[in-house]
Amino acid sequence: MPQRPQRPCRHKGCNTLHRNKNGHCDEHQTDTVGWRRTEPAKGTTTQRGYGYRWQQQRERILKRDGYLCQECYRHGKLTLAKEVDHIVNKAMGGTDDDGNLESKCIPHHRAKTQREAEEARNRAKPIK
């Protein structure tokens, strides 16, 4: 069977020729991402603090809030909540205390997470 043709490495600035299926030379194998990666980039849910105890607490908060999105409820709508969110996020000093948690629907949780990420990026930018 003929050999696969050599191609340049996909790593920026590297032109080393290789025959690897993943597109990277032997030196840049760690650049390969996708379904073959064996460990999550941020660690497992347990490593990030969302293990069994969190799952129990999450269920307790959803039950406490009647499985309703609290953001929607404040605006007079009844929407099924599937997420539990930190009111003050952990990166800003929030805790896993029940008083700092509320149920949210997926769209409101996603919007709040994006807003917090944007605020964090803005804080990290140097002032000119």
mmCIF file of N, CA, C and O in Angstrom, residues 29-96:
data_model
loop_
_atom_site.group_PDB
_atom_site.id
_atom_site.type_symbol
_atom_site.label_atom_id
_atom_site.label_comp_id
_atom_site.label_asym_id
_atom_site.label_seq_id
_atom_site.Cartn_x
_atom_site.Cartn_y
_atom_site.Cartn_z
ATOM 1 N N GLN A 29 1.999 17.472 18.572
ATOM 2 C CA GLN A 29 0.870 16.568 18.780
ATOM 3 C C GLN A 29 -0.099 17.095 19.840
ATOM 4 O O GLN A 29 -1.290 16.826 19.775
ATOM 5 N N THR A 30 0.400 17.877 20.790
ATOM 6 C CA THR A 30 -0.479 18.400 21.842
ATOM 7 C C THR A 30 -1.459 19.435 21.305
ATOM 8 O O THR A 30 -2.432 19.768 21.981
ATOM 9 N N ASP A 31 -1.240 19.966 20.109
ATOM 10 C CA ASP A 31 -2.169 20.927 19.514
ATOM 11 C C ASP A 31 -3.440 20.259 19.018
ATOM 12 O O ASP A 31 -4.427 20.926 18.742
ATOM 13 N N THR A 32 -3.414 18.952 18.898
ATOM 14 C CA THR A 32 -4.570 18.222 18.400
ATOM 15 C C THR A 32 -5.710 18.318 19.408
ATOM 16 O O THR A 32 -5.530 18.060 20.577
ATOM 17 N N VAL A 33 -6.869 18.703 18.935
ATOM 18 C CA VAL A 33 -8.059 18.790 19.783
ATOM 19 C C VAL A 33 -9.175 18.000 19.135
ATOM 20 O O VAL A 33 -9.074 17.568 17.996
ATOM 21 N N GLY A 34 -10.266 17.858 19.836
ATOM 22 C CA GLY A 34 -11.411 17.166 19.270
ATOM 23 C C GLY A 34 -11.788 15.969 20.109
ATOM 24 O O GLY A 34 -11.395 15.840 21.273
ATOM 25 N N TRP A 35 -12.550 15.096 19.532
ATOM 26 C CA TRP A 35 -13.112 13.974 20.271
ATOM 27 C C TRP A 35 -12.070 12.993 20.782
ATOM 28 O O TRP A 35 -12.330 12.230 21.697
ATOM 29 N N ARG A 36 -10.864 13.012 20.252
ATOM 30 C CA ARG A 36 -9.822 12.076 20.699
ATOM 31 C C ARG A 36 -9.140 12.517 21.981
ATOM 32 O O ARG A 36 -8.453 11.748 22.604
ATOM 33 N N ARG A 37 -9.332 13.771 22.391
ATOM 34 C CA ARG A 37 -8.701 14.267 23.605
ATOM 35 C C ARG A 37 -9.212 13.449 24.790
ATOM 36 O O ARG A 37 -10.400 13.240 24.959
ATOM 37 N N THR A 38 -8.314 12.991 25.637
ATOM 38 C CA THR A 38 -8.706 12.069 26.699
ATOM 39 C C THR A 38 -9.200 12.768 27.953
ATOM 40 O O THR A 38 -9.947 12.189 28.713
ATOM 41 N N GLU A 39 -8.798 14.007 28.214
ATOM 42 C CA GLU A 39 -9.266 14.681 29.407
ATOM 43 C C GLU A 39 -9.821 16.051 29.044
ATOM 44 O O GLU A 39 -9.311 16.716 28.153
ATOM 45 N N PRO A 40 -10.875 16.497 29.728
ATOM 46 C CA PRO A 40 -11.438 17.813 29.439
ATOM 47 C C PRO A 40 -10.437 18.911 29.765
ATOM 48 O O PRO A 40 -9.621 18.768 30.681
ATOM 49 N N ALA A 41 -10.504 19.999 29.047
ATOM 50 C CA ALA A 41 -9.560 21.092 29.234
ATOM 51 C C ALA A 41 -9.654 21.693 30.630
ATOM 52 O O ALA A 41 -8.668 22.095 31.208
ATOM 53 N N LYS A 42 -10.849 21.734 31.213
ATOM 54 C CA LYS A 42 -11.034 22.353 32.510
ATOM 55 C C LYS A 42 -11.117 21.336 33.639
ATOM 56 O O LYS A 42 -11.352 21.686 34.768
ATOM 57 N N GLY A 43 -10.981 20.084 33.374
ATOM 58 C CA GLY A 43 -11.099 19.054 34.388
ATOM 59 C C GLY A 43 -12.513 18.499 34.438
ATOM 60 O O GLY A 43 -13.427 19.017 33.810
ATOM 61 N N THR A 44 -12.689 17.467 35.216
ATOM 62 C CA THR A 44 -14.004 16.841 35.332
ATOM 63 C C THR A 44 -14.924 17.721 36.169
ATOM 64 O O THR A 44 -14.471 18.655 36.843
ATOM 65 N N THR A 45 -16.215 17.400 36.168
ATOM 66 C CA THR A 45 -17.149 18.181 36.978
ATOM 67 C C THR A 45 -16.769 18.113 38.456
ATOM 68 O O THR A 45 -16.863 19.119 39.159
ATOM 69 N N THR A 46 -16.331 16.965 38.916
ATOM 70 C CA THR A 46 -15.920 16.829 40.312
ATOM 71 C C THR A 46 -14.699 17.694 40.605
ATOM 72 O O THR A 46 -14.639 18.371 41.630
ATOM 73 N N GLN A 47 -13.715 17.715 39.697
ATOM 74 C CA GLN A 47 -12.525 18.537 39.879
ATOM 75 C C GLN A 47 -12.862 20.029 39.904
ATOM 76 O O GLN A 47 -12.188 20.808 40.557
ATOM 77 N N ARG A 48 -13.924 20.428 39.197
ATOM 78 C CA ARG A 48 -14.330 21.832 39.169
ATOM 79 C C ARG A 48 -15.280 22.185 40.304
ATOM 80 O O ARG A 48 -15.741 23.309 40.402
ATOM 81 N N GLY A 49 -15.593 21.200 41.189
ATOM 82 C CA GLY A 49 -16.444 21.475 42.336
ATOM 83 C C GLY A 49 -17.913 21.179 42.112
ATOM 84 O O GLY A 49 -18.766 21.671 42.856
ATOM 85 N N TYR A 50 -18.261 20.419 41.091
ATOM 86 C CA TYR A 50 -19.658 20.115 40.785
ATOM 87 C C TYR A 50 -19.910 18.611 40.797
ATOM 88 O O TYR A 50 -20.516 18.064 39.895
ATOM 89 N N GLY A 51 -19.481 17.961 41.853
ATOM 90 C CA GLY A 51 -19.644 16.523 41.988
ATOM 91 C C GLY A 51 -20.968 16.155 42.630
ATOM 92 O O GLY A 51 -21.977 16.859 42.495
ATOM 93 N N TYR A 52 -20.965 15.062 43.378
ATOM 94 C CA TYR A 52 -22.179 14.519 43.969
ATOM 95 C C TYR A 52 -22.859 15.512 44.905
ATOM 96 O O TYR A 52 -24.075 15.692 44.857
ATOM 97 N N ARG A 53 -22.088 16.175 45.765
ATOM 98 C CA ARG A 53 -22.675 17.150 46.707
ATOM 99 C C ARG A 53 -23.350 18.280 45.953
ATOM 100 O O ARG A 53 -24.422 18.744 46.348
ATOM 101 N N TRP A 54 -22.729 18.757 44.875
ATOM 102 C CA TRP A 54 -23.341 19.819 44.075
ATOM 103 C C TRP A 54 -24.635 19.320 43.429
ATOM 104 O O TRP A 54 -25.635 20.054 43.405
ATOM 105 N N GLN A 55 -24.639 18.111 42.921
ATOM 106 C CA GLN A 55 -25.844 17.572 42.290
ATOM 107 C C GLN A 55 -26.997 17.506 43.295
ATOM 108 O O GLN A 55 -28.145 17.809 42.946
ATOM 109 N N GLN A 56 -26.702 17.133 44.542
ATOM 110 C CA GLN A 56 -27.735 17.123 45.578
ATOM 111 C C GLN A 56 -28.229 18.539 45.863
ATOM 112 O O GLN A 56 -29.437 18.775 45.985
ATOM 113 N N GLN A 57 -27.298 19.475 45.981
ATOM 114 C CA GLN A 57 -27.667 20.858 46.257
ATOM 115 C C GLN A 57 -28.465 21.447 45.096
ATOM 116 O O GLN A 57 -29.454 22.147 45.305
ATOM 117 N N ARG A 58 -28.051 21.138 43.878
ATOM 118 C CA ARG A 58 -28.739 21.619 42.685
ATOM 119 C C ARG A 58 -30.196 21.172 42.688
ATOM 120 O O ARG A 58 -31.109 21.968 42.456
ATOM 121 N N GLU A 59 -30.432 19.905 42.978
ATOM 122 C CA GLU A 59 -31.793 19.377 43.022
ATOM 123 C C GLU A 59 -32.601 20.065 44.124
ATOM 124 O O GLU A 59 -33.771 20.385 43.937
ATOM 125 N N ARG A 60 -31.959 20.319 45.274
ATOM 126 C CA ARG A 60 -32.636 21.000 46.373
ATOM 127 C C ARG A 60 -33.054 22.418 45.979
ATOM 128 O O ARG A 60 -34.169 22.860 46.278
ATOM 129 N N ILE A 61 -32.188 23.141 45.251
ATOM 130 C CA ILE A 61 -32.495 24.519 44.830
ATOM 131 C C ILE A 61 -33.603 24.520 43.792
ATOM 132 O O ILE A 61 -34.527 25.342 43.853
ATOM 133 N N LEU A 62 -33.543 23.600 42.835
ATOM 134 C CA LEU A 62 -34.608 23.520 41.829
ATOM 135 C C LEU A 62 -35.954 23.257 42.512
ATOM 136 O O LEU A 62 -36.967 23.895 42.177
ATOM 137 N N LYS A 63 -35.952 22.345 43.477
ATOM 138 C CA LYS A 63 -37.196 22.027 44.195
ATOM 139 C C LYS A 63 -37.667 23.248 44.989
ATOM 140 O O LYS A 63 -38.854 23.577 45.006
ATOM 141 N N ARG A 64 -36.718 23.923 45.663
ATOM 142 C CA ARG A 64 -37.060 25.113 46.457
ATOM 143 C C ARG A 64 -37.733 26.181 45.595
ATOM 144 O O ARG A 64 -38.707 26.811 45.999
ATOM 145 N N ASP A 65 -37.215 26.365 44.365
ATOM 146 C CA ASP A 65 -37.732 27.390 43.458
ATOM 147 C C ASP A 65 -38.898 26.891 42.605
ATOM 148 O O ASP A 65 -39.328 27.581 41.678
ATOM 149 N N GLY A 66 -39.405 25.699 42.908
ATOM 150 C CA GLY A 66 -40.548 25.163 42.183
ATOM 151 C C GLY A 66 -40.237 24.820 40.737
ATOM 152 O O GLY A 66 -41.155 24.817 39.901
ATOM 153 N N TYR A 67 -38.976 24.570 40.437
ATOM 154 C CA TYR A 67 -38.524 24.247 39.076
ATOM 155 C C TYR A 67 -38.881 25.359 38.087
ATOM 156 O O TYR A 67 -39.095 25.118 36.902
ATOM 157 N N LEU A 68 -38.919 26.600 38.583
ATOM 158 C CA LEU A 68 -39.243 27.756 37.745
ATOM 159 C C LEU A 68 -38.036 28.680 37.655
ATOM 160 O O LEU A 68 -37.332 28.903 38.646
ATOM 161 N N CYS A 69 -37.838 29.241 36.474
ATOM 162 C CA CYS A 69 -36.774 30.226 36.275
ATOM 163 C C CYS A 69 -37.129 31.472 37.082
ATOM 164 O O CYS A 69 -38.197 32.067 36.885
ATOM 165 N N GLN A 70 -36.262 31.854 37.986
ATOM 166 C CA GLN A 70 -36.528 32.995 38.858
ATOM 167 C C GLN A 70 -36.472 34.317 38.099
ATOM 168 O O GLN A 70 -37.191 35.260 38.436
ATOM 169 N N GLU A 71 -35.653 34.398 37.069
ATOM 170 C CA GLU A 71 -35.585 35.605 36.230
ATOM 171 C C GLU A 71 -36.910 35.803 35.498
ATOM 172 O O GLU A 71 -37.462 36.899 35.482
ATOM 173 N N CYS A 72 -37.423 34.755 34.901
ATOM 174 C CA CYS A 72 -38.721 34.831 34.214
ATOM 175 C C CYS A 72 -39.828 35.140 35.210
ATOM 176 O O CYS A 72 -40.722 35.951 34.935
ATOM 177 N N TYR A 73 -39.777 34.505 36.369
ATOM 178 C CA TYR A 73 -40.797 34.689 37.393
ATOM 179 C C TYR A 73 -40.873 36.151 37.841
ATOM 180 O O TYR A 73 -41.961 36.683 38.061
ATOM 181 N N ARG A 74 -39.716 36.808 37.957
ATOM 182 C CA ARG A 74 -39.694 38.218 38.346
ATOM 183 C C ARG A 74 -40.373 39.097 37.293
ATOM 184 O O ARG A 74 -40.809 40.197 37.595
ATOM 185 N N HIS A 75 -40.436 38.607 36.041
ATOM 186 C CA HIS A 75 -41.081 39.349 34.954
ATOM 187 C C HIS A 75 -42.480 38.820 34.641
ATOM 188 O O HIS A 75 -43.036 39.100 33.585
ATOM 189 N N GLY A 76 -43.026 38.006 35.548
ATOM 190 C CA GLY A 76 -44.392 37.538 35.413
ATOM 191 C C GLY A 76 -44.593 36.363 34.465
ATOM 192 O O GLY A 76 -45.717 36.090 34.064
ATOM 193 N N LYS A 77 -43.514 35.670 34.099
ATOM 194 C CA LYS A 77 -43.633 34.507 33.219
ATOM 195 C C LYS A 77 -43.278 33.247 33.988
ATOM 196 O O LYS A 77 -42.455 33.272 34.900
ATOM 197 N N LEU A 78 -43.899 32.145 33.609
ATOM 198 C CA LEU A 78 -43.583 30.850 34.215
ATOM 199 C C LEU A 78 -42.834 30.012 33.190
ATOM 200 O O LEU A 78 -43.387 29.642 32.160
ATOM 201 N N THR A 79 -41.554 29.766 33.468
ATOM 202 C CA THR A 79 -40.695 29.015 32.559
ATOM 203 C C THR A 79 -39.971 27.934 33.347
ATOM 204 O O THR A 79 -39.466 28.196 34.444
ATOM 205 N N LEU A 80 -39.914 26.741 32.799
ATOM 206 C CA LEU A 80 -39.221 25.631 33.434
ATOM 207 C C LEU A 80 -37.735 25.937 33.562
ATOM 208 O O LEU A 80 -37.088 26.342 32.591
ATOM 209 N N ALA A 81 -37.195 25.747 34.756
ATOM 210 C CA ALA A 81 -35.766 25.965 35.011
ATOM 211 C C ALA A 81 -35.043 24.630 34.934
ATOM 212 O O ALA A 81 -35.504 23.633 35.467
ATOM 213 N N LYS A 82 -33.903 24.638 34.255
ATOM 214 C CA LYS A 82 -33.084 23.428 34.168
ATOM 215 C C LYS A 82 -31.677 23.655 34.701
ATOM 216 O O LYS A 82 -30.887 22.728 34.765
ATOM 217 N N GLU A 83 -31.352 24.880 35.062
ATOM 218 C CA GLU A 83 -30.014 25.226 35.536
ATOM 219 C C GLU A 83 -30.110 25.849 36.925
ATOM 220 O O GLU A 83 -31.132 26.437 37.278
ATOM 221 N N VAL A 84 -29.045 25.737 37.701
ATOM 222 C CA VAL A 84 -28.919 26.453 38.968
ATOM 223 C C VAL A 84 -27.700 27.351 38.819
ATOM 224 O O VAL A 84 -26.625 26.901 38.425
ATOM 225 N N ASP A 85 -27.891 28.633 39.116
ATOM 226 C CA ASP A 85 -26.861 29.637 38.860
ATOM 227 C C ASP A 85 -26.457 30.333 40.156
ATOM 228 O O ASP A 85 -27.289 30.536 41.039
ATOM 229 N N HIS A 86 -25.187 30.699 40.244
ATOM 230 C CA HIS A 86 -24.704 31.513 41.358
ATOM 231 C C HIS A 86 -25.114 32.960 41.089
ATOM 232 O O HIS A 86 -24.811 33.500 40.020
ATOM 233 N N ILE A 87 -25.776 33.597 42.026
ATOM 234 C CA ILE A 87 -26.169 34.997 41.871
ATOM 235 C C ILE A 87 -24.905 35.845 41.777
ATOM 236 O O ILE A 87 -24.748 36.646 40.860
ATOM 237 N N VAL A 88 -24.008 35.693 42.736
ATOM 238 C CA VAL A 88 -22.669 36.290 42.658
ATOM 239 C C VAL A 88 -21.748 35.139 42.280
ATOM 240 O O VAL A 88 -21.592 34.188 43.042
ATOM 241 N N ASN A 89 -21.154 35.208 41.075
ATOM 242 C CA ASN A 89 -20.379 34.054 40.605
ATOM 243 C C ASN A 89 -19.158 33.804 41.479
ATOM 244 O O ASN A 89 -18.684 34.678 42.185
ATOM 245 N N LYS A 90 -18.689 32.570 41.430
ATOM 246 C CA LYS A 90 -17.597 32.145 42.295
ATOM 247 C C LYS A 90 -16.310 32.921 42.026
ATOM 248 O O LYS A 90 -15.542 33.189 42.933
ATOM 249 N N ALA A 91 -16.102 33.328 40.776
ATOM 250 C CA ALA A 91 -14.896 34.081 40.430
ATOM 251 C C ALA A 91 -14.877 35.454 41.090
ATOM 252 O O ALA A 91 -13.823 36.033 41.308
ATOM 253 N N MET A 92 -16.063 35.961 41.435
ATOM 254 C CA MET A 92 -16.163 37.272 42.074
ATOM 255 C C MET A 92 -16.380 37.153 43.584
ATOM 256 O O MET A 92 -16.763 38.106 44.241
ATOM 257 N N GLY A 93 -16.157 35.960 44.125
ATOM 258 C CA GLY A 93 -16.237 35.763 45.563
ATOM 259 C C GLY A 93 -17.532 35.136 46.045
ATOM 260 O O GLY A 93 -17.745 35.013 47.248
ATOM 261 N N GLY A 94 -18.411 34.743 45.142
ATOM 262 C CA GLY A 94 -19.655 34.087 45.531
ATOM 263 C C GLY A 94 -19.386 32.705 46.097
ATOM 264 O O GLY A 94 -18.342 32.108 45.855
ATOM 265 N N THR A 95 -20.345 32.222 46.857
ATOM 266 C CA THR A 95 -20.196 30.910 47.500
ATOM 267 C C THR A 95 -21.260 29.956 46.983
ATOM 268 O O THR A 95 -22.159 30.343 46.242
ATOM 269 N N ASP A 96 -21.171 28.718 47.430
ATOM 270 C CA ASP A 96 -22.173 27.712 47.088
ATOM 271 C C ASP A 96 -23.308 27.697 48.108
ATOM 272 O O ASP A 96 -24.102 26.764 48.145
#
